[in-house]
mmCIF file of C-alpha atoms and ligand atoms in Angstrom:
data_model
loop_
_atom_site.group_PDB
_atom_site.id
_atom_site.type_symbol
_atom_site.label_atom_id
_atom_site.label_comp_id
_atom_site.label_asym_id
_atom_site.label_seq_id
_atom_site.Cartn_x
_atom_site.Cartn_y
_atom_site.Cartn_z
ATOM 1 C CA UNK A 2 -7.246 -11.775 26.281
ATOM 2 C CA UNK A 3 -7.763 -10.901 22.674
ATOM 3 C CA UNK A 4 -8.540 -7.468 21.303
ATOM 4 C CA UNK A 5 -9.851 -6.476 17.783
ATOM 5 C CA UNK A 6 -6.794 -7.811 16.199
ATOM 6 C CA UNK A 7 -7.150 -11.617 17.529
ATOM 7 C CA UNK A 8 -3.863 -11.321 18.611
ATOM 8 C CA UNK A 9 -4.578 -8.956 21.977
ATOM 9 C CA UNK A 10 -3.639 -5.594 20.354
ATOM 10 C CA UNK A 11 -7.047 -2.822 20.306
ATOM 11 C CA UNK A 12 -6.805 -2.666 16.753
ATOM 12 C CA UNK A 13 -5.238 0.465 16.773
ATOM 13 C CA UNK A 14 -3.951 1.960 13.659
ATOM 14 C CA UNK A 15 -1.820 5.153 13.256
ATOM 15 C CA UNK A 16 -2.383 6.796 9.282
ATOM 16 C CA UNK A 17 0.450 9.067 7.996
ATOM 17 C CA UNK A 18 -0.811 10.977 4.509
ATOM 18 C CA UNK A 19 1.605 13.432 2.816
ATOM 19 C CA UNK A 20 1.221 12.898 -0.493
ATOM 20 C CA UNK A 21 0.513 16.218 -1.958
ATOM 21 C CA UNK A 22 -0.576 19.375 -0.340
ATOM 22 C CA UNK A 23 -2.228 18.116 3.118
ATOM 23 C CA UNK A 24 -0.505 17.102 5.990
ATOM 24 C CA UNK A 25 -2.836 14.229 7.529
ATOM 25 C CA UNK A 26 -2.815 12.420 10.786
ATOM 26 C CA UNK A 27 -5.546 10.046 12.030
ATOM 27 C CA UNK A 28 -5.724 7.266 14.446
ATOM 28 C CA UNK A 29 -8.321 4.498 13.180
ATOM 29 C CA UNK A 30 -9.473 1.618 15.658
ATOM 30 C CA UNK A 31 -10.252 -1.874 13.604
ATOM 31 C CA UNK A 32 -10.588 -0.004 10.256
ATOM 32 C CA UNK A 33 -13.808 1.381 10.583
ATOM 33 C CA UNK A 34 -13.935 3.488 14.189
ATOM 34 C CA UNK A 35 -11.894 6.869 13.108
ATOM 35 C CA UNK A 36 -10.902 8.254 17.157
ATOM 36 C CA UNK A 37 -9.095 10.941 15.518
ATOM 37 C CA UNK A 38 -8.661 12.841 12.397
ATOM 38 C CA UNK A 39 -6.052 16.376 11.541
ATOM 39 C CA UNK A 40 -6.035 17.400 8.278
ATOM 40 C CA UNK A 41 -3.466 20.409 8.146
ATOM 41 C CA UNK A 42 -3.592 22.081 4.742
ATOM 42 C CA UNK A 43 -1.350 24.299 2.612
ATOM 43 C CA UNK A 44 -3.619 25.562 0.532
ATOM 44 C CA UNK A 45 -2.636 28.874 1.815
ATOM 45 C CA UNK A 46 0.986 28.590 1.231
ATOM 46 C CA UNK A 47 -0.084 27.439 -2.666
ATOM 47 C CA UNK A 48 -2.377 29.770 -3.326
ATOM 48 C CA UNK A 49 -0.694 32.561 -4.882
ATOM 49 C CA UNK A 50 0.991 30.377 -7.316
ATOM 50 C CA UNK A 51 -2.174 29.126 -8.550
ATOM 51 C CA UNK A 52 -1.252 25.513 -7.562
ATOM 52 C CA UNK A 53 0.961 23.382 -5.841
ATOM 53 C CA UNK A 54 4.593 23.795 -5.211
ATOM 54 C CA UNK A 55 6.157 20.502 -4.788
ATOM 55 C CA UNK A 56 9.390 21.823 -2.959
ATOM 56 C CA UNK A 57 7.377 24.465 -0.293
ATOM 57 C CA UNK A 58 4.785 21.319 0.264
ATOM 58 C CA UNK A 59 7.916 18.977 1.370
ATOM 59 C CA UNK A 60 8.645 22.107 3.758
ATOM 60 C CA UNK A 61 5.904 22.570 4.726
ATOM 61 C CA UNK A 62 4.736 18.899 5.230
ATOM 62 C CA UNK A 63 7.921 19.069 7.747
ATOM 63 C CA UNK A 64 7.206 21.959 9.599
ATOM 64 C CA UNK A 65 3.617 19.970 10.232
ATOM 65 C CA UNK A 66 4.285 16.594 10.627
ATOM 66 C CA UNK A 67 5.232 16.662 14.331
ATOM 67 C CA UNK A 68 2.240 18.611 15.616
ATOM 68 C CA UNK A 69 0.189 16.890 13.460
ATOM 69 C CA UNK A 70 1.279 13.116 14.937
ATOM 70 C CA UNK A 71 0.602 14.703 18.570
ATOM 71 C CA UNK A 72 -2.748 16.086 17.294
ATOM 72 C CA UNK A 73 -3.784 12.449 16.237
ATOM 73 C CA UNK A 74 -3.133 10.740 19.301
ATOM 74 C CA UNK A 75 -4.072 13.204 22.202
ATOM 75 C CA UNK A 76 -7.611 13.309 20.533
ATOM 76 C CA UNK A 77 -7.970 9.672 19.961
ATOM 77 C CA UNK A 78 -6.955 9.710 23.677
ATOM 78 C CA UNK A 79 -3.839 7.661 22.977
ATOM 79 C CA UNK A 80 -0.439 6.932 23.407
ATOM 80 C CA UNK A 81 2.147 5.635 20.724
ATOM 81 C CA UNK A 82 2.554 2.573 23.321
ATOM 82 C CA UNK A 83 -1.515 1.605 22.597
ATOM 83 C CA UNK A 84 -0.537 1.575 18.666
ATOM 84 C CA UNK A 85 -0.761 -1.710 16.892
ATOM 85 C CA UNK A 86 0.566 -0.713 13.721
ATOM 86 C CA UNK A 87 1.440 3.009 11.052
ATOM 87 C CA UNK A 88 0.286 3.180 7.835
ATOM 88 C CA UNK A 89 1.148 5.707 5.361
ATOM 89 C CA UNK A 90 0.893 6.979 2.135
ATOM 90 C CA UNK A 91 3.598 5.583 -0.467
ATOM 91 C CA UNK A 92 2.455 6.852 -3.306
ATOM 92 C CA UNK A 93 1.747 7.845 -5.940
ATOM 93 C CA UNK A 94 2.252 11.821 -5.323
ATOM 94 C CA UNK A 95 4.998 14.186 -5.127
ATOM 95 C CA UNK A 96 8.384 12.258 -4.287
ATOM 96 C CA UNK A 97 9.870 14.698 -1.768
ATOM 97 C CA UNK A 98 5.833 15.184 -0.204
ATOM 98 C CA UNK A 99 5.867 11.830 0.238
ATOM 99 C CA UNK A 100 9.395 11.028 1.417
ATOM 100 C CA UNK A 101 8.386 13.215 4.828
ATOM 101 C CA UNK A 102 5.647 11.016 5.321
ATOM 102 C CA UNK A 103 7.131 7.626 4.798
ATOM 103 C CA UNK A 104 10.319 8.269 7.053
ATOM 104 C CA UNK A 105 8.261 9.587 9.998
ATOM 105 C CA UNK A 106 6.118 6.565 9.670
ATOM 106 C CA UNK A 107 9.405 4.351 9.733
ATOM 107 C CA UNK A 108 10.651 6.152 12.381
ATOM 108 C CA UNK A 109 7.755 5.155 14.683
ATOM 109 C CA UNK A 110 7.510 1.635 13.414
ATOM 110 C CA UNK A 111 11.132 1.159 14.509
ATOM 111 C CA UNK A 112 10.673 3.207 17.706
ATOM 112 C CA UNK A 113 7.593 1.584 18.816
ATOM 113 C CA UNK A 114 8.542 -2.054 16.710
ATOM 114 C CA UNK A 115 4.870 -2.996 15.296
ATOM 115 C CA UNK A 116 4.479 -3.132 11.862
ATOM 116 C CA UNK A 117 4.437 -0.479 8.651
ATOM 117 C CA UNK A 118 1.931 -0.974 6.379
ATOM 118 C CA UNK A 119 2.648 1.122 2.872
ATOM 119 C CA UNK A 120 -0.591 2.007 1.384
ATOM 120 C CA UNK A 121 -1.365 3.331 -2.186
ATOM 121 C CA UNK A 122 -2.898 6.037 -1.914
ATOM 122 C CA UNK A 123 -5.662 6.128 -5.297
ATOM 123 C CA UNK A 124 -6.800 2.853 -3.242
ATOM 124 C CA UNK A 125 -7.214 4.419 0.151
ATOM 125 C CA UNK A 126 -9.244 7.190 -1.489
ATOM 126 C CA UNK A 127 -11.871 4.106 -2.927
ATOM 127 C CA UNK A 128 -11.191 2.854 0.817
ATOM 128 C CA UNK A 129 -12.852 6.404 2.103
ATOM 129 C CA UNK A 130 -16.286 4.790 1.283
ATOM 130 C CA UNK A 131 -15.409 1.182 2.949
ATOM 131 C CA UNK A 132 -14.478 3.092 6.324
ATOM 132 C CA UNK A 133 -17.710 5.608 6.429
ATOM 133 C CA UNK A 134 -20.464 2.894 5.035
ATOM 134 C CA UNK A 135 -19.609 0.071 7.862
ATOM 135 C CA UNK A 136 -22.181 -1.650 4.949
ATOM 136 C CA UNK A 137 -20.897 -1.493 1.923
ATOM 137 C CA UNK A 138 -19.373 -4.052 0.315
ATOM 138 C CA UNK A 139 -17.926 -4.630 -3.483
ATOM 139 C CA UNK A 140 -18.828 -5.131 -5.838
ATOM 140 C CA UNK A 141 -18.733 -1.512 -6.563
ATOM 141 C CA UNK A 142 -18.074 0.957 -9.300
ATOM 142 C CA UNK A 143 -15.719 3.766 -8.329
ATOM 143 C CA UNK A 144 -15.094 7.243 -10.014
ATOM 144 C CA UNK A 145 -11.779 9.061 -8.239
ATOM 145 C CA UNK A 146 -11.282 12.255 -8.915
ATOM 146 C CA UNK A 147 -8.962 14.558 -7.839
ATOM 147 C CA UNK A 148 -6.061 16.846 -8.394
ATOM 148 C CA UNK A 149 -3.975 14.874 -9.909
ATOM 149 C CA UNK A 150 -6.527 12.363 -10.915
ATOM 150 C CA UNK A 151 -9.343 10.905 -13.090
ATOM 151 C CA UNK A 152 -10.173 7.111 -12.697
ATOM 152 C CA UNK A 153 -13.076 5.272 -13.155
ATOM 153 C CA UNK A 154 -12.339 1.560 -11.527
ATOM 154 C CA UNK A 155 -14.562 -1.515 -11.361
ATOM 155 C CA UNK A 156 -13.951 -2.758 -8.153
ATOM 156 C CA UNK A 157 -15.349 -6.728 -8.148
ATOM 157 C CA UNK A 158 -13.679 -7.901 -5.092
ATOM 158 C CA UNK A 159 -11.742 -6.582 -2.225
ATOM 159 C CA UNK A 160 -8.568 -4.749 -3.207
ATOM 160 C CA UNK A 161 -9.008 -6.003 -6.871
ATOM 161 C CA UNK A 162 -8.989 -3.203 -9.494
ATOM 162 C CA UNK A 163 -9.951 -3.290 -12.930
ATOM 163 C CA UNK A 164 -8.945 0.162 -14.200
ATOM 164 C CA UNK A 165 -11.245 0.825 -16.965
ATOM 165 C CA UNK A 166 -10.674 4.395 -17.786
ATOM 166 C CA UNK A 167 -8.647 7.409 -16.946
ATOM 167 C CA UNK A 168 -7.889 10.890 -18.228
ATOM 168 C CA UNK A 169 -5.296 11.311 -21.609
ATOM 169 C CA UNK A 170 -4.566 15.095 -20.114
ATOM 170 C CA UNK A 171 -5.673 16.972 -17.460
ATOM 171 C CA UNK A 172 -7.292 15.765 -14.545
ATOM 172 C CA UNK A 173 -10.410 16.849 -13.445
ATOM 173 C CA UNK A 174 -9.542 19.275 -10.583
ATOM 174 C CA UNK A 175 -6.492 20.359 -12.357
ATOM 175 C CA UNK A 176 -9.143 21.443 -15.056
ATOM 176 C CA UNK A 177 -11.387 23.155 -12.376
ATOM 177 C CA UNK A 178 -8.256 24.921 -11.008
ATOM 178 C CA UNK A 179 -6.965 25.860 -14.268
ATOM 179 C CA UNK A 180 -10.368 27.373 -15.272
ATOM 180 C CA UNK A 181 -10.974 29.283 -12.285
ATOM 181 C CA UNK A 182 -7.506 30.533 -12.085
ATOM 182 C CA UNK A 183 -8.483 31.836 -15.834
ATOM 183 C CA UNK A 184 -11.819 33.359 -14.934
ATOM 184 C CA UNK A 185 -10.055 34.814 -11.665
ATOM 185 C CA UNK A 186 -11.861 33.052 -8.762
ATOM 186 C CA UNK A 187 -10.134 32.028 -6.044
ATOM 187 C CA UNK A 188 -7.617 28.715 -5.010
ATOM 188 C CA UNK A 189 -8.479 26.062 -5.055
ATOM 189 C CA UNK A 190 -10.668 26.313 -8.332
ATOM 190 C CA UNK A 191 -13.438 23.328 -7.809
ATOM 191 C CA UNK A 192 -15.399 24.970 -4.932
ATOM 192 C CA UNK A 193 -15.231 28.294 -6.636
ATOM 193 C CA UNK A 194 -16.495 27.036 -9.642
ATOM 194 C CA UNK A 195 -18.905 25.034 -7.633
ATOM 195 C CA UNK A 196 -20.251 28.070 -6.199
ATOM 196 C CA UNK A 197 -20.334 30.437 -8.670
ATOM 197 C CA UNK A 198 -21.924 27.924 -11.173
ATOM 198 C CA UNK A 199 -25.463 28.270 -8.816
ATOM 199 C CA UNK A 200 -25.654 31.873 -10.349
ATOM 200 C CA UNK A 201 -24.634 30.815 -13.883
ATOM 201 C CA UNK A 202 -26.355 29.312 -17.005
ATOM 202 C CA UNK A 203 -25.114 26.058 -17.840
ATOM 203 C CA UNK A 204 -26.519 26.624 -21.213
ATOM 204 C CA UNK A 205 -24.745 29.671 -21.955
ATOM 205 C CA UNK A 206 -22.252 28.561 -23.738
ATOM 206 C CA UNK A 207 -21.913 25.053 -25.642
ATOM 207 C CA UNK A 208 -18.201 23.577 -24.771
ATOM 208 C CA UNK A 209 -17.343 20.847 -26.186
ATOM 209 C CA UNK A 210 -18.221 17.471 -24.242
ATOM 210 C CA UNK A 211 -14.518 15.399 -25.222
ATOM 211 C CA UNK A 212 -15.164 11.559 -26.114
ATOM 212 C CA UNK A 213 -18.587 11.661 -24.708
ATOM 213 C CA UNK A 214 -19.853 9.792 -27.275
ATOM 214 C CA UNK A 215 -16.779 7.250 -27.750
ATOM 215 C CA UNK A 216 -16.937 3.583 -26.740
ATOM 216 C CA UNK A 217 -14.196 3.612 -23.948
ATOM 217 C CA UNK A 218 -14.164 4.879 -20.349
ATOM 218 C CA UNK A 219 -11.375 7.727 -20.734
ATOM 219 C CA UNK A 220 -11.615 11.062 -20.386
ATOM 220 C CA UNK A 221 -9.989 14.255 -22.132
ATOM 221 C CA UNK A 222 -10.046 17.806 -20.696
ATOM 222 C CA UNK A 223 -7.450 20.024 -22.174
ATOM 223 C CA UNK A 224 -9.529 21.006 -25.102
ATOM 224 C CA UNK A 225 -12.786 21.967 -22.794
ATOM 225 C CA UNK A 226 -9.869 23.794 -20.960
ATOM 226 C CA UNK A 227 -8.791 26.136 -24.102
ATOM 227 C CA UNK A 228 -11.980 26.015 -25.507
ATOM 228 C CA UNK A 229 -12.988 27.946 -22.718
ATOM 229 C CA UNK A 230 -9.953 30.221 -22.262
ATOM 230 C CA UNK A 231 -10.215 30.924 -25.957
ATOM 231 C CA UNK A 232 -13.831 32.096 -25.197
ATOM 232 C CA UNK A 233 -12.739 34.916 -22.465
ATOM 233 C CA UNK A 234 -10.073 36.087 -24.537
ATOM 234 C CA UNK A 235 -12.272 36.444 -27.861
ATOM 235 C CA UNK A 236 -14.828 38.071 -24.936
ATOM 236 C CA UNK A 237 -12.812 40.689 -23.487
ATOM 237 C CA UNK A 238 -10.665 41.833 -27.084
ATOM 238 C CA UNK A 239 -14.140 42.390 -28.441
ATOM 239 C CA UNK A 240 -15.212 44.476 -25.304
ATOM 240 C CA UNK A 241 -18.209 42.402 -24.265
ATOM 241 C CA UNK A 242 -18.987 41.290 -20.992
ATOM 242 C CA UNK A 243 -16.848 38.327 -19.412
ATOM 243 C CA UNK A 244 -20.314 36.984 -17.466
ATOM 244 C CA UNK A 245 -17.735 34.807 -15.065
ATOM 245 C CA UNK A 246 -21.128 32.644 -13.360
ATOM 246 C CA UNK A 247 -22.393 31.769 -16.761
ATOM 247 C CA UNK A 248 -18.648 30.915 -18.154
ATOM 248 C CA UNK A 249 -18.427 28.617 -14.889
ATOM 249 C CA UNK A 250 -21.691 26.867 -15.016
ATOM 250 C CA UNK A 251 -20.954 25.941 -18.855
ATOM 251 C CA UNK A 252 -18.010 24.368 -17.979
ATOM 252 C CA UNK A 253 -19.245 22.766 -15.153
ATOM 253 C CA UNK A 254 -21.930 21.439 -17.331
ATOM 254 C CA UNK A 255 -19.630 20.116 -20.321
ATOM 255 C CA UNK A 256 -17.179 18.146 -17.050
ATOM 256 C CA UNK A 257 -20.176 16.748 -15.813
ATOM 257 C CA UNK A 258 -21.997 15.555 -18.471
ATOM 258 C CA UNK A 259 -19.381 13.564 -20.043
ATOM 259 C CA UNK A 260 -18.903 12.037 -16.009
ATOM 260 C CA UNK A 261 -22.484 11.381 -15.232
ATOM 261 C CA UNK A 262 -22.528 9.402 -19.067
ATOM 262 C CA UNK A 263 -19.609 7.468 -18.781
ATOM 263 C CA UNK A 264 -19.859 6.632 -14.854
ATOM 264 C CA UNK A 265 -23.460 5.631 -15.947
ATOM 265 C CA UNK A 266 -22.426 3.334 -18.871
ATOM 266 C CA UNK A 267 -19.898 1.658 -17.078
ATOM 267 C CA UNK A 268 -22.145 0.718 -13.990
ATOM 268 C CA UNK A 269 -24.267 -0.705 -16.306
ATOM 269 C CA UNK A 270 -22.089 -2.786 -18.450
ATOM 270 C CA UNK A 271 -20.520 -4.032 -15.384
ATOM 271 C CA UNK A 272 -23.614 -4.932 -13.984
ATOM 272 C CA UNK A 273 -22.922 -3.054 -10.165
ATOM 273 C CA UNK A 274 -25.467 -1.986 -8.110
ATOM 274 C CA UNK A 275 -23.402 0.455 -6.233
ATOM 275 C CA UNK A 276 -21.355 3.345 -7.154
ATOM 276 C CA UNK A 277 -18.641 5.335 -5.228
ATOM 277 C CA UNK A 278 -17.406 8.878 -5.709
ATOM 278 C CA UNK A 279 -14.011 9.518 -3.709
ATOM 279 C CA UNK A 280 -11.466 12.623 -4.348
ATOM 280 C CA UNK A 281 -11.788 16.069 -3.760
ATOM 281 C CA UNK A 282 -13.877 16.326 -7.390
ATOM 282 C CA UNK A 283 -15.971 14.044 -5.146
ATOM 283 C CA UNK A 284 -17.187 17.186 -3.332
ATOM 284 C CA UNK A 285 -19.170 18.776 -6.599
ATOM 285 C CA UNK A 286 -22.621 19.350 -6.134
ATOM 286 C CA UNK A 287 -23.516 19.192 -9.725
ATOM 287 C CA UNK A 288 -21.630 16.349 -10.237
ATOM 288 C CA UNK A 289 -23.248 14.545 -7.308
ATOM 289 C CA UNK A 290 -26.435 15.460 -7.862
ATOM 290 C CA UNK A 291 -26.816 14.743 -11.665
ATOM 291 C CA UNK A 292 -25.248 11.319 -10.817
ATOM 292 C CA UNK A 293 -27.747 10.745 -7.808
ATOM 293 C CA UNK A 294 -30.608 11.412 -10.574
ATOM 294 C CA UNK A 295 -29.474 9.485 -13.144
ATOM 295 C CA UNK A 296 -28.637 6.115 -10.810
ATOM 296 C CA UNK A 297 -31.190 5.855 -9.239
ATOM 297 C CA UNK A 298 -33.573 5.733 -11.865
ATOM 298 C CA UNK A 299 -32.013 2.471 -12.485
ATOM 299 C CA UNK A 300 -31.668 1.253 -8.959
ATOM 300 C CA UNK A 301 -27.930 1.582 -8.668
ATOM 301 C CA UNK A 302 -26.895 3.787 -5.714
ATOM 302 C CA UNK A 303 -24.574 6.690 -5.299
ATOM 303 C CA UNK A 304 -21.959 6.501 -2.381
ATOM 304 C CA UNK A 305 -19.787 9.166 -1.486
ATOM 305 C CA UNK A 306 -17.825 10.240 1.797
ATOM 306 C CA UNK A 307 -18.118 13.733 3.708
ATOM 307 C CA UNK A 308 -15.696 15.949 2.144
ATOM 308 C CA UNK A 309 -12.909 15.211 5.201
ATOM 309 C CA UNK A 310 -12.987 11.826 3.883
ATOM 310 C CA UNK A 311 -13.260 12.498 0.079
ATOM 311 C CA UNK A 312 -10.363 14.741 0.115
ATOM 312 C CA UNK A 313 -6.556 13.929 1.249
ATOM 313 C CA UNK A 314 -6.888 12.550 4.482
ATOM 314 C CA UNK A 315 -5.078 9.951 6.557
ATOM 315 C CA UNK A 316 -8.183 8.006 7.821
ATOM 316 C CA UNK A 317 -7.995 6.349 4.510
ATOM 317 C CA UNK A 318 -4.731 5.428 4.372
ATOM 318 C CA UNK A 319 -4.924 4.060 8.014
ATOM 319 C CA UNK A 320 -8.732 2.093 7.164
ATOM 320 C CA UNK A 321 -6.974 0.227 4.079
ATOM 321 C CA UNK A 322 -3.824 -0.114 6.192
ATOM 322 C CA UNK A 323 -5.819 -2.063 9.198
ATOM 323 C CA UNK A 324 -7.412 -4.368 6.042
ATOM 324 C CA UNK A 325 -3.574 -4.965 4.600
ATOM 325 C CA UNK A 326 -2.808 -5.526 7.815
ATOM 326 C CA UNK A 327 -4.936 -8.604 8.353
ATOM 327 C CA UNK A 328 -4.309 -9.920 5.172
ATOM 328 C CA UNK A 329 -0.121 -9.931 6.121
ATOM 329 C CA UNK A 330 0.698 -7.169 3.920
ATOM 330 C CA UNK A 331 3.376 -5.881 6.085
ATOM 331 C CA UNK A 332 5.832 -3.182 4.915
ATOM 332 C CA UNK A 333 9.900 -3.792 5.040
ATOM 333 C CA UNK A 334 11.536 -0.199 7.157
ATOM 334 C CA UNK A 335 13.321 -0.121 3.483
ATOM 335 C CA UNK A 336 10.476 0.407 1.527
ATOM 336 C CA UNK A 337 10.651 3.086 -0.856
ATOM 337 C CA UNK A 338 8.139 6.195 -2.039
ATOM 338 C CA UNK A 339 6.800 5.686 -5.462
ATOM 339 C CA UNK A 340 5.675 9.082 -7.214
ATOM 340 C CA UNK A 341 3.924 7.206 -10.293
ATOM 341 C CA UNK A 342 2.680 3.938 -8.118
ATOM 342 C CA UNK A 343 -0.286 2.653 -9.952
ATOM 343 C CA UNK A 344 -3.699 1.466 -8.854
ATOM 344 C CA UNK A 345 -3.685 -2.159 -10.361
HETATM 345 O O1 KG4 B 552 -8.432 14.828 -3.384
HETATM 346 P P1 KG4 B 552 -7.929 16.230 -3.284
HETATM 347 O O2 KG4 B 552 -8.157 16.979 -2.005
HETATM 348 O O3 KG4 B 552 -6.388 16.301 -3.498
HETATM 349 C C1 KG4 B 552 -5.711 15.625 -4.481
HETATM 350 O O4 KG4 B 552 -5.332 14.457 -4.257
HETATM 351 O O5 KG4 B 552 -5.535 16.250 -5.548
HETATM 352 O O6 KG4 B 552 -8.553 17.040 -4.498
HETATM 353 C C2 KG4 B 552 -8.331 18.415 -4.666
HETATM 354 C C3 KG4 B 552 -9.020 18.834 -5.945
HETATM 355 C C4 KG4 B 552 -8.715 20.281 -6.318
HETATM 356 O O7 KG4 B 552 -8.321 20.316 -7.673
HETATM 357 C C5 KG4 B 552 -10.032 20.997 -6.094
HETATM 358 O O8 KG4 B 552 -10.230 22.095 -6.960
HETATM 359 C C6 KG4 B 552 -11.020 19.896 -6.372
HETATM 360 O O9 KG4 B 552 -10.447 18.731 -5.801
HETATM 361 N N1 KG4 B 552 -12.337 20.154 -5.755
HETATM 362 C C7 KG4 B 552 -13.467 20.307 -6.455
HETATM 363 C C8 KG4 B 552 -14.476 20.622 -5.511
HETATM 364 N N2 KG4 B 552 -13.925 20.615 -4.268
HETATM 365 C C9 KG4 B 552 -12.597 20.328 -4.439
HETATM 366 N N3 KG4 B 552 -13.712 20.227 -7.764
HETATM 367 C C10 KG4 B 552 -14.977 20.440 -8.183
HETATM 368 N N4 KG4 B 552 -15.996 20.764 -7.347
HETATM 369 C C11 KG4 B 552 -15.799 20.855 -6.010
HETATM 370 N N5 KG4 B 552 -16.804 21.172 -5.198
HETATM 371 ZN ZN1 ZN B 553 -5.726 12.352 -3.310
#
């Protein structure tokens, strides 16, 4: 008897994510049936630092893990013996994050001998839209944004990545969380800012919009970040009124603009008739919604995953993992974590 594999296995796949600050578990059957997803997070053990704490996330991606493997299977309904294959997160992220991950993946590979599949993790957050649209297939045009990053990636072919831009400084949730921390909202900074932006004027104040008008794809927000900070502090040493919701709306506004233009001008130079947002920045409304418009009055249209699947999760990781796994891309047990592992 064969199963989903060809080879008599169910198709099972068991994703390990612990690249930054959420400890993910997921089982995913064929890449594209997710029985079970546990996203732990440690937002609460970061938030009083104002970000993330690479030596309390290793801790506390320990302290998890365990729980979090049993989580996976006993709601997929599973037991490690029905498991065709783990794949997990090898980077990029933080080292010691990641290390937790990779050795309790290579742990159960050895226990349970099927394969390890070690996934990048900037591809499994494209992948996001591959596992949740059963439909859609490249070419596509992907804008990843996150925490730690800002990439806009033509995507012509399966796994094939043309990078074509990415941010000089900060990226673009770093900026959200370094702006809200500013303005005194809460941790993590993008859904604050999200929020409070409804109440705001976006036209308040006019930040600058950083190589908006410039002929490449990359993107600069340090100097929106000080710009603004330099506009509370002039604010509140002159006495006037800090109006936080307009503050957050203008920056908001200066982000997305520059986005919507340059995810718009490289979908149409590239020709692609489909366009994927993955990464917690993902989760905007503004962002989304100004993109939405803007697309689809030129017929290209806007994908983007709920926000379990847009921000670290381990679906992902185990979705690409099942496709690596087909094409032989099979993992060595001495296969190391790479903090700066690029996309391409
Ligand atoms: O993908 P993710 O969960 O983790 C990383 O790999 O970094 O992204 C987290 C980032 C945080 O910086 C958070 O502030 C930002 O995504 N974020 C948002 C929103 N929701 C989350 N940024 C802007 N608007 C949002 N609604
Ligand atoms: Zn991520």
């Amino acid at each position: 008897m064969t199963g989903e594999d060809g080879k008599g296995g169910k198709g099972l796949v068991l994703g390990i994510e612990t690249s930054c600050d959420e400890t993910s578990t997921a089982v995913v059957r064929g890449g594209r049936d997710t029985l079970s997803l546990v996203i732990s997070s440690q937002a609460d053990v970061h938030r009083r630092f104002g970000g993330v704490v690479p030596e309390l996330a290793s801790r506390a991606h320990l302290e998890a893990m365990l729980p979090a493997l049993q989580m996976a299977l006993d709601n997929a309904q599973v037991g490690p013996c029905d498991l065709d294959a783990v794949a997990v997160t090898r980077g990029p992220g933080l080292i010691g994050a990641l290390l937790v991950g990779l050795t309790a993946a290579k742990a159960l590979a050895f226990a349970l001998d099927i394969p390890l599949v070690a996934v990048n993790h900037l591809e499994a957050h494209i992948y996001a839209n591959f596992l949740y649209f059963p439909e859609l297939e490249p070419p596509v045009l992907a804008f990843l944004a996150s925490g730690g990053h800002t990439m806009l990636v033509h995507v012509p072919a399966h796994r094939r990545y043309e990078v074509l831009g990415e941010t000089l400084d900060d990226a673009a949730g770093e900026a959200y969380d370094k702006v809200a921390r500013y303005l005194g909202l809460g941790y993590p900074g993008g859904p604050e800012i999200d929020r409070i932006s409804r109440e705001g004027d976006p036209a308040a104040v006019r930040f600058p919009r950083a190589m908006m008008r410039d002929h490449g794809y990359d993107f600069s927000l340090s100097g929106l970040k000080t710009a603004v900070i330099n506009h509370v502090r002039k604010l509140r040493e002159s006495g006037e009124e800090v109006r936080v919701a307009d503050i957050a709306a203008s920056f908001q506004a200066a982000v997305v603009d520059v986005q919507v233009h340059k995810i718009t001008r490289a979908a149409l130079e590239r020709g692609v008739q489909r366009v994927v947002l993955a990464g917690g920045v993902a989760a905007n409304r503004s962002l989304r919604e100004r993109l939405e418009a803007e697309l689809s009055r030129r017929g290209i249209r806007l994908y983007y995953p709920p926000m379990n699947l847009c921000v670290d999760n381990a679906a992902m990781i185990a979705a690409l993992g099942w496709r690596m796994l087909q094409e032989g891309e099979v993992s060595s047990l001495e296969v190391d974590a790479s903090a700066n592992l690029p996309l391409a």
